[in-house]
Coordinates of C-alpha atoms and ligand atoms in Angstrom, one line a residue:
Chain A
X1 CA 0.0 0.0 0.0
X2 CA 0.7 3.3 -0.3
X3 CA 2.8 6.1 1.7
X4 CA 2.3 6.3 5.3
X5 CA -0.6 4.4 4.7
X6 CA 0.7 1.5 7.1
X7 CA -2.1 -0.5 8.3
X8 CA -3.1 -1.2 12.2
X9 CA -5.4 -4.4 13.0
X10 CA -7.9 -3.7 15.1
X11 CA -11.1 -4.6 16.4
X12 CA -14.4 -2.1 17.2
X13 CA -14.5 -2.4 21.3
X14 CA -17.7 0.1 21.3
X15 CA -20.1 2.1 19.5
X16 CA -21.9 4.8 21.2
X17 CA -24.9 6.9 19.3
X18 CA -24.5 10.5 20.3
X19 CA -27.3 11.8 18.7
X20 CA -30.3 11.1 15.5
X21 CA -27.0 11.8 13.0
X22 CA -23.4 11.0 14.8
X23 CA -22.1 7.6 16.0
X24 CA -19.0 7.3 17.4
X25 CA -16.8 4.3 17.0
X26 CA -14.1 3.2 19.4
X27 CA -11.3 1.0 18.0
X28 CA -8.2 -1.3 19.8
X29 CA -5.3 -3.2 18.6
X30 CA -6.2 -7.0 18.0
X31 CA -3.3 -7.4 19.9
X32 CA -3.7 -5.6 22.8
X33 CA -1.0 -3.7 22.3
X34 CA -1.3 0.5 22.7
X35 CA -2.0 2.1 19.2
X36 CA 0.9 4.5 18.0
X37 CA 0.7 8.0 19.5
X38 CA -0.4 10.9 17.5
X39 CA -1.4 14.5 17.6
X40 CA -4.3 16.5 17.7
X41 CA -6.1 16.6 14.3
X42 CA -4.7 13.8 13.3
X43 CA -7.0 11.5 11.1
X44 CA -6.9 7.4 10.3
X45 CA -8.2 5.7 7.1
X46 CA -10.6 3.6 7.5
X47 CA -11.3 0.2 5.2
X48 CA -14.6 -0.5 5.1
X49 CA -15.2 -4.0 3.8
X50 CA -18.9 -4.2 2.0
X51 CA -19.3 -7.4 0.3
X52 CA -16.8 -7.2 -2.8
X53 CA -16.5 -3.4 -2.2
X54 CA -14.0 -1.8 -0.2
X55 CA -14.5 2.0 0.8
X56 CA -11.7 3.6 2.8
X57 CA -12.9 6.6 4.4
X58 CA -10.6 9.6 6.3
X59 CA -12.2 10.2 9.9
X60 CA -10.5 12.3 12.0
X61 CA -9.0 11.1 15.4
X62 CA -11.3 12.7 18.5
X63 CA -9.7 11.1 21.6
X64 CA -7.5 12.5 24.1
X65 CA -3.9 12.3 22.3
X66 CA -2.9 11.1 25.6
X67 CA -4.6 7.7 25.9
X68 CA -3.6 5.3 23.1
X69 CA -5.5 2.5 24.5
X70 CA -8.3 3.2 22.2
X71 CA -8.8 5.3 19.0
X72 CA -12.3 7.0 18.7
X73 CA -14.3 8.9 15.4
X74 CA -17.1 10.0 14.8
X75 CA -19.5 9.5 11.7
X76 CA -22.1 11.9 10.4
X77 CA -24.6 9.8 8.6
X78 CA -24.8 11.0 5.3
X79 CA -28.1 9.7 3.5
X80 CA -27.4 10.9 0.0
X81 CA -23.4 9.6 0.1
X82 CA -21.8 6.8 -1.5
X83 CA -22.7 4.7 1.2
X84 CA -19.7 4.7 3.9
X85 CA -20.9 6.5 6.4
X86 CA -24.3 4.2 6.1
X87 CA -22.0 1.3 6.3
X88 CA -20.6 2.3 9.2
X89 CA -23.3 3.2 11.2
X90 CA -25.5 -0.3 10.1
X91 CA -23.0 -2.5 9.6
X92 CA -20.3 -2.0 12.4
X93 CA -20.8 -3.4 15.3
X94 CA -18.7 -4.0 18.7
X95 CA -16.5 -7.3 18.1
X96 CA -16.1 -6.5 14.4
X97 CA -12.6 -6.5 13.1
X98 CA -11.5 -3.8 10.8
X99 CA -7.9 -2.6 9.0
X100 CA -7.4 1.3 9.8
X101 CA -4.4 3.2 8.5
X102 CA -2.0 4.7 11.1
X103 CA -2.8 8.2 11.8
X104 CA -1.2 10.7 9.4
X105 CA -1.8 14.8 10.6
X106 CA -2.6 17.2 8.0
X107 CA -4.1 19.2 10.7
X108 CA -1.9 20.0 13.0
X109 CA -1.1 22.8 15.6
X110 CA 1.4 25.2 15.1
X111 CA 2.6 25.1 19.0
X112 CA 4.8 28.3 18.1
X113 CA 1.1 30.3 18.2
X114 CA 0.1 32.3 21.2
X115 CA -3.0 31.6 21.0
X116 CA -4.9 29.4 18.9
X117 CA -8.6 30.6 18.0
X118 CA -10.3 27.2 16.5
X119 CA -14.2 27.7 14.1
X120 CA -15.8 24.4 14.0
X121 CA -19.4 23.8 11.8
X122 CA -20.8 20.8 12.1
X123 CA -19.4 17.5 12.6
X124 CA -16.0 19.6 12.1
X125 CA -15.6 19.6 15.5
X126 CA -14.3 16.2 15.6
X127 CA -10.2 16.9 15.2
X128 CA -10.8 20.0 17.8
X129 CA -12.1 17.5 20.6
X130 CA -8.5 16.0 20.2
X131 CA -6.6 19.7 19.6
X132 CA -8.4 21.1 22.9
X133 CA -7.5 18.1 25.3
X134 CA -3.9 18.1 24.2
X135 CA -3.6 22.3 24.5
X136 CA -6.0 21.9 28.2
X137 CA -3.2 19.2 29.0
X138 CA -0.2 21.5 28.5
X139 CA -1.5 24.5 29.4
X140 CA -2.1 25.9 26.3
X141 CA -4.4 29.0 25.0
X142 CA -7.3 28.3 22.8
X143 CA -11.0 29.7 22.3
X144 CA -13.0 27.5 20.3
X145 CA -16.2 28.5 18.5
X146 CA -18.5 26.2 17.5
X147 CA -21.4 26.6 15.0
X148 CA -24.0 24.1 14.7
X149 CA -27.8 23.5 13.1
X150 CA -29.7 23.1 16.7
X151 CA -28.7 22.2 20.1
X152 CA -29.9 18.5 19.8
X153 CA -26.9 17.9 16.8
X154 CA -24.4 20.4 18.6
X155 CA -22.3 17.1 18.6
X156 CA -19.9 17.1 22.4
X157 CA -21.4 20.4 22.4
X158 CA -22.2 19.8 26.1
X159 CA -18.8 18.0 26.8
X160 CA -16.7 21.0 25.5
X161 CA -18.7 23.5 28.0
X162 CA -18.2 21.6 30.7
X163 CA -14.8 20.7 30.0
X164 CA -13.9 24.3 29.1
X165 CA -16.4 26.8 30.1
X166 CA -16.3 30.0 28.3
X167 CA -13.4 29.2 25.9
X168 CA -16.6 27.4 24.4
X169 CA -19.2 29.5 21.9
X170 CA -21.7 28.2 20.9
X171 CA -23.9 29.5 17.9
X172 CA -27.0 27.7 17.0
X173 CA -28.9 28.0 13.2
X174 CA -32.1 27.9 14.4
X175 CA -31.7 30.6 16.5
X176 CA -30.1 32.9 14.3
X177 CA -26.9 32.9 16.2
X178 CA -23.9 33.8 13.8
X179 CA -20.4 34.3 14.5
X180 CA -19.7 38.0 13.7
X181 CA -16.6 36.6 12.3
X182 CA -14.9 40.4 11.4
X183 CA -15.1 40.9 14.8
X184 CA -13.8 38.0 15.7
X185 CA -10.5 38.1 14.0
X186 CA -10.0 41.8 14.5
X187 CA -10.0 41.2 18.2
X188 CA -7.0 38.5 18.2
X189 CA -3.5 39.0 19.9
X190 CA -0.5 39.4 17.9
X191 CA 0.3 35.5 17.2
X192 CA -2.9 34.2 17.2
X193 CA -3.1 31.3 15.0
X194 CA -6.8 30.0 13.2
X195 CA -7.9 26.5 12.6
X196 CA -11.3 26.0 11.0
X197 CA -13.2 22.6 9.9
X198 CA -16.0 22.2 8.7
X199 CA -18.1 22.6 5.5
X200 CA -16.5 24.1 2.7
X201 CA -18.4 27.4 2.4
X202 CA -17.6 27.8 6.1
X203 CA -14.0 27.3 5.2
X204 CA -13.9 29.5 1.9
X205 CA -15.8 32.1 4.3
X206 CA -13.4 32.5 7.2
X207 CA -10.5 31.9 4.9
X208 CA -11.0 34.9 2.5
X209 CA -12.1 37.4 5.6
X210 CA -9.0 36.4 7.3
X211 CA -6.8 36.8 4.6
X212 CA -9.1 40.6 3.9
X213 CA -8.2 41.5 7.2
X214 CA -4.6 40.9 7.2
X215 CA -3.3 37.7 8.8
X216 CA -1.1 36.1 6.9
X217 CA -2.1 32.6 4.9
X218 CA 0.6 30.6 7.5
X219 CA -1.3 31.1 10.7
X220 CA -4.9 30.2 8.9
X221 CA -4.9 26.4 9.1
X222 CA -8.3 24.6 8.0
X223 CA -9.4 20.4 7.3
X224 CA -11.9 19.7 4.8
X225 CA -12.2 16.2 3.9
X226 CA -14.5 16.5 0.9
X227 CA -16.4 13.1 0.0
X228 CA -15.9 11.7 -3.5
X229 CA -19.0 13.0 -5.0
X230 CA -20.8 10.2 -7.2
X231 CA -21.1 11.1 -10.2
X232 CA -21.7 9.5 -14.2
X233 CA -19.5 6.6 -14.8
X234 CA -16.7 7.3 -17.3
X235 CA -13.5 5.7 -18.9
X236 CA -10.2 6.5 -18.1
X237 CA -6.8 4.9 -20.1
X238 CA -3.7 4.1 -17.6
X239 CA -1.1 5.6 -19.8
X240 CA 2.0 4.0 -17.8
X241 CA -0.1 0.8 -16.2
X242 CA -1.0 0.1 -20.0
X243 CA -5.2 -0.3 -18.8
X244 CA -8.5 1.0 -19.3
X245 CA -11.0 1.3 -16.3
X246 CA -14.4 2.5 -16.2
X247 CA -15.3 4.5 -12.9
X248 CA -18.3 3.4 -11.8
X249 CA -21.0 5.6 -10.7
X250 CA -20.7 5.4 -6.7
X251 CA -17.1 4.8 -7.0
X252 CA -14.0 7.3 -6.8
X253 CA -11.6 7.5 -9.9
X254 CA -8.4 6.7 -7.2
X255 CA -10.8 3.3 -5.8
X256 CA -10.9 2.3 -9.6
X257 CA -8.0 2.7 -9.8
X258 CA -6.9 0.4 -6.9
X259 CA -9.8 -2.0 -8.4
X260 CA -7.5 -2.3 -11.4
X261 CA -4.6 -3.3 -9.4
X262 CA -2.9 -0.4 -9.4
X263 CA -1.3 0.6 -6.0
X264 CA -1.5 5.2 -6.4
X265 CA -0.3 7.1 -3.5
X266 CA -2.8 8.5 -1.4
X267 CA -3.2 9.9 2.2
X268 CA -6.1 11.4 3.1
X269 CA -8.5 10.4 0.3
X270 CA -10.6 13.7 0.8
X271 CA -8.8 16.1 -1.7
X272 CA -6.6 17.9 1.3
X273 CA -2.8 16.0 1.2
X274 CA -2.2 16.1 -2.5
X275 CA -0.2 13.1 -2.5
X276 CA -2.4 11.6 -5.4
X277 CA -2.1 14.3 -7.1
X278 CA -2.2 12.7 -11.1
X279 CA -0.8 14.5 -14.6
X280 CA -3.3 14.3 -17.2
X281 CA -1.4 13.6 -20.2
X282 CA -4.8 14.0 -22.5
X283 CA -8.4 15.0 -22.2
X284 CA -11.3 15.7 -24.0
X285 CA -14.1 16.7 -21.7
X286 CA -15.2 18.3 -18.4
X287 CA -13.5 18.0 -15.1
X288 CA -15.4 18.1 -12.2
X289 CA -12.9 19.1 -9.4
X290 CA -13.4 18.6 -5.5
X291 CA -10.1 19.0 -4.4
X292 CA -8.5 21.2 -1.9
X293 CA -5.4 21.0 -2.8
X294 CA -4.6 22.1 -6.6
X295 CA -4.5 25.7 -7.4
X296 CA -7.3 27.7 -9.5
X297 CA -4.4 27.9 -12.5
X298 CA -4.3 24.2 -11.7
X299 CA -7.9 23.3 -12.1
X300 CA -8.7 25.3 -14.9
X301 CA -5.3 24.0 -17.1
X302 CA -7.4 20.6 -17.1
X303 CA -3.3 19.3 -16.5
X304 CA -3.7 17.8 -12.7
X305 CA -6.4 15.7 -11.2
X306 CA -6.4 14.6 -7.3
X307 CA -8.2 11.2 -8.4
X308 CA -9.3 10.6 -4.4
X309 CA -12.2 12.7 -4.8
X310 CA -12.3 14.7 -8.6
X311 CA -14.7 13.0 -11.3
X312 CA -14.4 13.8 -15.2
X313 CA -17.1 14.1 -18.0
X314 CA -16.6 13.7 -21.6
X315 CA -14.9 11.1 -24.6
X316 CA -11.7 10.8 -23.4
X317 CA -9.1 11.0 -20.1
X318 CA -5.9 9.5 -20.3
X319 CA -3.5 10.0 -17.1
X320 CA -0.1 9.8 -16.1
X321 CA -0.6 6.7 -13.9
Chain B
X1 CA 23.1 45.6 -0.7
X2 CA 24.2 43.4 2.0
X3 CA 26.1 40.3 1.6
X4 CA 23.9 37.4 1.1
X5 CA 26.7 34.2 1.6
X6 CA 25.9 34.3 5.6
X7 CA 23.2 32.1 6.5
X8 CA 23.3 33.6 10.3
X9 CA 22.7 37.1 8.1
X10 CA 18.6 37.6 7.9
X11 CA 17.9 38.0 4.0
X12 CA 15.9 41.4 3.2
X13 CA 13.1 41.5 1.1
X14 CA 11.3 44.4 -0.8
X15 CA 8.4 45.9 0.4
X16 CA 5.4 45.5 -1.2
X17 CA 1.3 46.1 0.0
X18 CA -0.1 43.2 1.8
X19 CA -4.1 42.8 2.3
X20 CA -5.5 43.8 5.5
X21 CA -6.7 47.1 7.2
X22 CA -3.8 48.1 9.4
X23 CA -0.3 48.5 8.4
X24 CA 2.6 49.8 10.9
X25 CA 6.0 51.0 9.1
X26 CA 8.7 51.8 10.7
X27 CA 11.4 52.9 8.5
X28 CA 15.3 54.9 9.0
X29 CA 16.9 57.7 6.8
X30 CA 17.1 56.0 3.4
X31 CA 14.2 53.6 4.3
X32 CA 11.9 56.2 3.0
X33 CA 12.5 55.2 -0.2
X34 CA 11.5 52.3 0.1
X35 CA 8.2 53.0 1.8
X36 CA 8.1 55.7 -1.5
X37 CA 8.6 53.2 -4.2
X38 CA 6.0 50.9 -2.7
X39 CA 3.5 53.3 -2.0
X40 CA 3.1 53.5 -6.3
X41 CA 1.8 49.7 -6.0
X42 CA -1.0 50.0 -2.9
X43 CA -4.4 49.9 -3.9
X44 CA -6.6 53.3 -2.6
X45 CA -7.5 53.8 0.6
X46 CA -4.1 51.5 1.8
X47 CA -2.5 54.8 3.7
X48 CA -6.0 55.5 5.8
X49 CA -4.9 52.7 8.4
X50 CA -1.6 53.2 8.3
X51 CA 1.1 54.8 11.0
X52 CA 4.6 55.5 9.6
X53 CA 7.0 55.9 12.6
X54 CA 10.6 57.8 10.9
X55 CA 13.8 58.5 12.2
X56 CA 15.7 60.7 9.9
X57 CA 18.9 60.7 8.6
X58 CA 21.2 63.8 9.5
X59 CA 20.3 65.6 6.4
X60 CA 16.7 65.3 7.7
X61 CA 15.5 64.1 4.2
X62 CA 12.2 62.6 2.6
X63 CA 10.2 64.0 5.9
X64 CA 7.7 65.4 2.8
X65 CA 7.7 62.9 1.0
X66 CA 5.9 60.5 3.4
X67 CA 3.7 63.4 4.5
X68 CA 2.3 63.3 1.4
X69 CA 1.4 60.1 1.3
X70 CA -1.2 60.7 3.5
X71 CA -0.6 58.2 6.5
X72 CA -3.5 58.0 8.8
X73 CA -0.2 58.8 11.4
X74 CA 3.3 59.8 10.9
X75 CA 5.4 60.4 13.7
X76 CA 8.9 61.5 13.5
X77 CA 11.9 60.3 16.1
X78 CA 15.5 61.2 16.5
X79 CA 16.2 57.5 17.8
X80 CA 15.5 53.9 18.0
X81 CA 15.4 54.4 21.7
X82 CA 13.1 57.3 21.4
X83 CA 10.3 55.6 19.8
X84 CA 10.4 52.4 21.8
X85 CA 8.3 53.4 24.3
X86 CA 5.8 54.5 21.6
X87 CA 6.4 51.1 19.6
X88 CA 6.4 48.6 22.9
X89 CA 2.6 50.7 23.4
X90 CA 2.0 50.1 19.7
X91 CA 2.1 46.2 19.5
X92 CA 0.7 46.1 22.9
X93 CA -2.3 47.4 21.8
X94 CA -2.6 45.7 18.5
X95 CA -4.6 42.7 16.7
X96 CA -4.1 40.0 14.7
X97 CA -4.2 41.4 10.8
X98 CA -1.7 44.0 11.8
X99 CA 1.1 44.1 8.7
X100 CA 4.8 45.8 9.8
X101 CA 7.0 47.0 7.4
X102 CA 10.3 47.3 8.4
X103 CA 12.9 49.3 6.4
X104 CA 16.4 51.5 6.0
X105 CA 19.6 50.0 8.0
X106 CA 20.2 46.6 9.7
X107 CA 20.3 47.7 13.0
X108 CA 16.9 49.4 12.8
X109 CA 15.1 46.8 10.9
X110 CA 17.1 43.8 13.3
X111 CA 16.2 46.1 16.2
X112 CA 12.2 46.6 15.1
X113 CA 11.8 43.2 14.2
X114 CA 13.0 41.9 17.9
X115 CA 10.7 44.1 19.8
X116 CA 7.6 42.8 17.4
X117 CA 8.5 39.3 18.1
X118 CA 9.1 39.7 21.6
X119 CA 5.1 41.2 21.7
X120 CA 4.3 37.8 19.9
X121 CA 4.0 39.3 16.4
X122 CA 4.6 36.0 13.8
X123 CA 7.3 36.5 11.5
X124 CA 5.2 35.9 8.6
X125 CA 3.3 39.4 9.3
X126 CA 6.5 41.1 8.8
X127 CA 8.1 42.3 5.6
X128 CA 11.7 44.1 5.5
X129 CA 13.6 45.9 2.7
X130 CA 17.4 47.0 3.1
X131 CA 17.9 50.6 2.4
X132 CA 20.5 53.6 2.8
X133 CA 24.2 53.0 4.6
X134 CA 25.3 49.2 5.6
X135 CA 26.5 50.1 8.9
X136 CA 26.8 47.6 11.5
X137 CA 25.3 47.7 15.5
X138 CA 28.2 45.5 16.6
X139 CA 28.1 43.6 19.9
X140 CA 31.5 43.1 21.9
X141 CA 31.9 39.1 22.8
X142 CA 34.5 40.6 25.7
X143 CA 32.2 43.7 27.6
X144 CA 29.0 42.7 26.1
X145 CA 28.7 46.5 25.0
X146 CA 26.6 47.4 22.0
X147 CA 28.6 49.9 19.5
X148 CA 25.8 51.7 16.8
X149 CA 26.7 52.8 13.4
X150 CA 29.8 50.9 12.8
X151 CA 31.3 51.5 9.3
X152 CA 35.2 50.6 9.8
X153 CA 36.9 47.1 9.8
X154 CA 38.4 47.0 12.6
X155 CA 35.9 48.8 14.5
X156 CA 36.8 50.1 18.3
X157 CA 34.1 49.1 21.1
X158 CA 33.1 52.1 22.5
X159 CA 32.6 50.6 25.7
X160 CA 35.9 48.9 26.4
X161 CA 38.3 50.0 23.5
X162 CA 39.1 47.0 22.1
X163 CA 40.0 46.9 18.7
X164 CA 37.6 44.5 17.5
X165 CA 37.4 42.6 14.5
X166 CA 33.5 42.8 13.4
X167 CA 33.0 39.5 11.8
X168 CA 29.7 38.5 9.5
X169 CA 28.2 36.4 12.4
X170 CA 24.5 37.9 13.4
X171 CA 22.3 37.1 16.0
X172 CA 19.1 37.7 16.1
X173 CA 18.2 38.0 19.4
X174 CA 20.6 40.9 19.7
X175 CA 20.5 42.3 16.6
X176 CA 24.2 42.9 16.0
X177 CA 27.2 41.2 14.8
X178 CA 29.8 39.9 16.3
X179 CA 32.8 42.1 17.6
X180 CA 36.3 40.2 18.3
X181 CA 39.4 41.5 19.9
X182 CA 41.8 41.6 16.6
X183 CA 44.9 41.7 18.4
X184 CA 44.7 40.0 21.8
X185 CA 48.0 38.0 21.2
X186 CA 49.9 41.5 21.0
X187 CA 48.5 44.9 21.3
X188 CA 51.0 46.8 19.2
X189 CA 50.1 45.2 16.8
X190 CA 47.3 47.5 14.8
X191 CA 45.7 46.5 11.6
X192 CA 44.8 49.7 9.5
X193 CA 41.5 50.2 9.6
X194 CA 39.3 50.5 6.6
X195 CA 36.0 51.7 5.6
X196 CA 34.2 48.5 5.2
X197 CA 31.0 49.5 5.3
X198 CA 29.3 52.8 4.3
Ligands
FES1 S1 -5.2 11.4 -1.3 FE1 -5.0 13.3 -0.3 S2 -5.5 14.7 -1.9 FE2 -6.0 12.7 -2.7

């Protein structure tokens, strides 16, 4: 397998339902044996085995960074989705045995920051749960803001509060509560650092203010894992594997890929690590980008695709691969 | 323009508008020029949240010049150590999105630059551009004494008399180079010294 994609055997030693959407999984070596250590916002793959189809899905790590007995996630479940987080909130059960990749941090804190001022929407809040025990545990500054649709699917909503009082905001849809987000960053220290997760017009939103009012683009971190969107099945050529694959409709271009026995490197899987990043050496269509990673310029030369989550329309696609 | 082979010697840039609504310069003698030439590239409105802190250069030049650019402040010092106070209550008082532009000598930009980073300011929110004379602040290793303004090779501490030998090595946390006795082994013995940098 692919780059720091080394694999951990484990087996699912709870699953807990924390409210009508979230599930949360808790996972321990086979062996017994404590799993590696990692840092907050940290994320594992997870192989999802589905009859004769395999899904591997980025969740990110929410546990204390300080207990490696057990790893936990949570999973939104996503109705309209190509079926993983479905999978894993009917099919997985305590006792069942799943393969998840060591944790790999494309997240991380920058521990040189004064203070670290963390926007969560949604089930974004899952790599914060991990960033805030490790900065409680050593001391560190952090506010955290939290935005979600009602109280009932604030997910550890209540857990953050009582863990951290007011460094906890809460802002709720239904009620009308927004962030007055200007405000917000204008207010900072000297040194403050930003983290945001969550959905991607939340991220585009607080990135472009923050970069409007000044802070430079190395102290704005943000996570999106986008999902591979499901899309119109389409054929792509192999130029240096010598094959032709067809990408079938709820499949990603980098899982038919694998499918053809072809071993690409990947990461993260949601368009944020750019190590699948793929040359297009011809093309004579549409592509439908999801990526986080690949410049504008990039997406619009129709000369890179991140195959993990980007789709294609059209007569022909051959890639560098 | 300073010697670039040092990698202890911080690497200048050239100033040039960054986004946001509140920019601080702080610029010596020749610096103006700098501040000058970039103003031709900010978009409107870029001087209205701006405060230019200046310390001339004995001919007292460019003072004008930056007046007309219109800074929301401009504030004119004799010395580093003058505006310090101002600059300490400055940062203090300042936000994340805050821009500093640093430019004119080494000593004032290594100088600046320590007392932003000491109020937590991230490096990445700070742009420099080398200007005017390349005259050294020069710390001696043997009294500890700070010499400004130092244009010879060998240069003579003005705390202890030494003739020191003011070699490229910079730090940052003081802001100077290096100073080292050039002739401990025999004090008759005295190098001519040179104009090494004007
Ligand atoms: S695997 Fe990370 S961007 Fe595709």
């Amino acid at each position: 397998m692919s780059t720091g994609t080394t694999k951990l055997d484990v087996v699912v030693s709870d699953v807990v339902p924390v409210n009508e959407l979230v599930t949360r999984f808790h996972f321990r070596r086979r062996d017994g044996e404590l799993l590696p250590t990692f840092s907050g916002g940290a994320h594992v793959v997870v192989e999802m085995r589905d009859g004769d189809r395999t899904r591997l899905n980025p969740y990110s790590l929410m546990g204390s960074p300080l207990d490696t007995r057990e790893y936990t996630i949570s999973v939104r479940r996503d109705d309209v989705g190509r079926g993983g987080s479905l999978f894993m909130h009917r099919q997985v059960k305590p006792g069942l045995e799943m393969v998840i990749s060591y944790p790999v941090n494309l997240f991380s804190l920058d521990l040189r920051a004064k203070k670290h001022l963390m926007l969560a929407g949604g089930i974004g809040i899952t790599p914060f749960m991990a960033q805030t025990s490790q900065l409680a545990g050593a001391g560190g500054n952090f506010e955290l803001h939290y935005t979600c649709r009602t109280a009932s699917l604030g997910t550890y909503a209540d857990v953050l509060q009582q863990r951290y009082g007011n460094r906890v905001r809460l802002y709720h849809d239904d009620r009308e509560e927004r962030i007055d987000l200007d405000r917000l960053l204008s207010s900072q220290p000297l040194g403050t650092h930003l983290y945001v997760c969550g959905p991607a017009g939340m991220i585009n939103w607080v990135r472009d203010r923050a970069a409007a009012l000044g802070w430079p683009p190395e102290t704005v971190h943000f996570e999106h894992f986008a999902a591979p969107q499901p899309g119109a099945p389409f054929d792509v050529e192999l130029a240096v594997s010598g094959k032709t694959i067809r990408v079938g409709e709820q499949q990603s271009l980098l899982e038919a890929i694998e499918a053809a026995g072809v071993d690409p490197p990947y990461l993260c899987r949601g368009g944020v690590c750019g190590q699948c990043e793929t040359n297009v050496i011809s093309s004579d269509g549409k592509f439908i980008h999801n990526d986080h990673w690949l410049s504008e310029e990039d997406h619009r030369s129709g000369c890179k695709i991140m195959p993990c989550v980007s789709r294609f329309e059209g007569k022909s696609l051959v890639l560098e691969r | 323009m300073a010697a670039k082979t040092i990698i202890s010697r911080p690497i200048y840039g050239t100033l040039s508008p960054q986004p946001g609504k509140h920019h601080l310069f702080i610029a010596d003698a020749e610096g103006a020029l700098a501040i000058i030439d970039m103003a031709g590239k900010a978009p409107p409105g870029f001087f209205d949240g701006t405060e230019i802190v200046f310390i001339p250069g004995p001919e007292g030049k460019h003072i004008a010049a930056l007046e007309a650019l219109k800074p929301a402040q401009l504030h004119i010092a004799p010395s580093f150590a003058s505006l310090l106070p101002r600059l300490k209550q400055t940062l203090t008082n300042a936000h994340m999105g805050l821009r500093l532009y640093l430019s004119g000598t080494e000593g004032l930009i290594g100088q600046a630059m320590q007392v932003a980073l000491e109020a937590g300011m991230d490096h990445t929110s700070m742009q420099t551009e080398h200007r005017g004379s390349l005259a050294r602040r020069m710390q001696c290793v043997h009294c500890k004494g700070i010499t400004e303004n130092v244009t010879t090779q060998p240069a003579l501490c003005a705390h202890c008399g030494l003739l020191l030998l003011v070699r490229d090595h910079y730090s940052r946390r003081l802001a100077a180079f290096q100073g080292v006795c050039i002739n401990a082994e025999d004090r008759s013995e005295v190098p001519p010294m040179e104009e090494a940098f004007p």
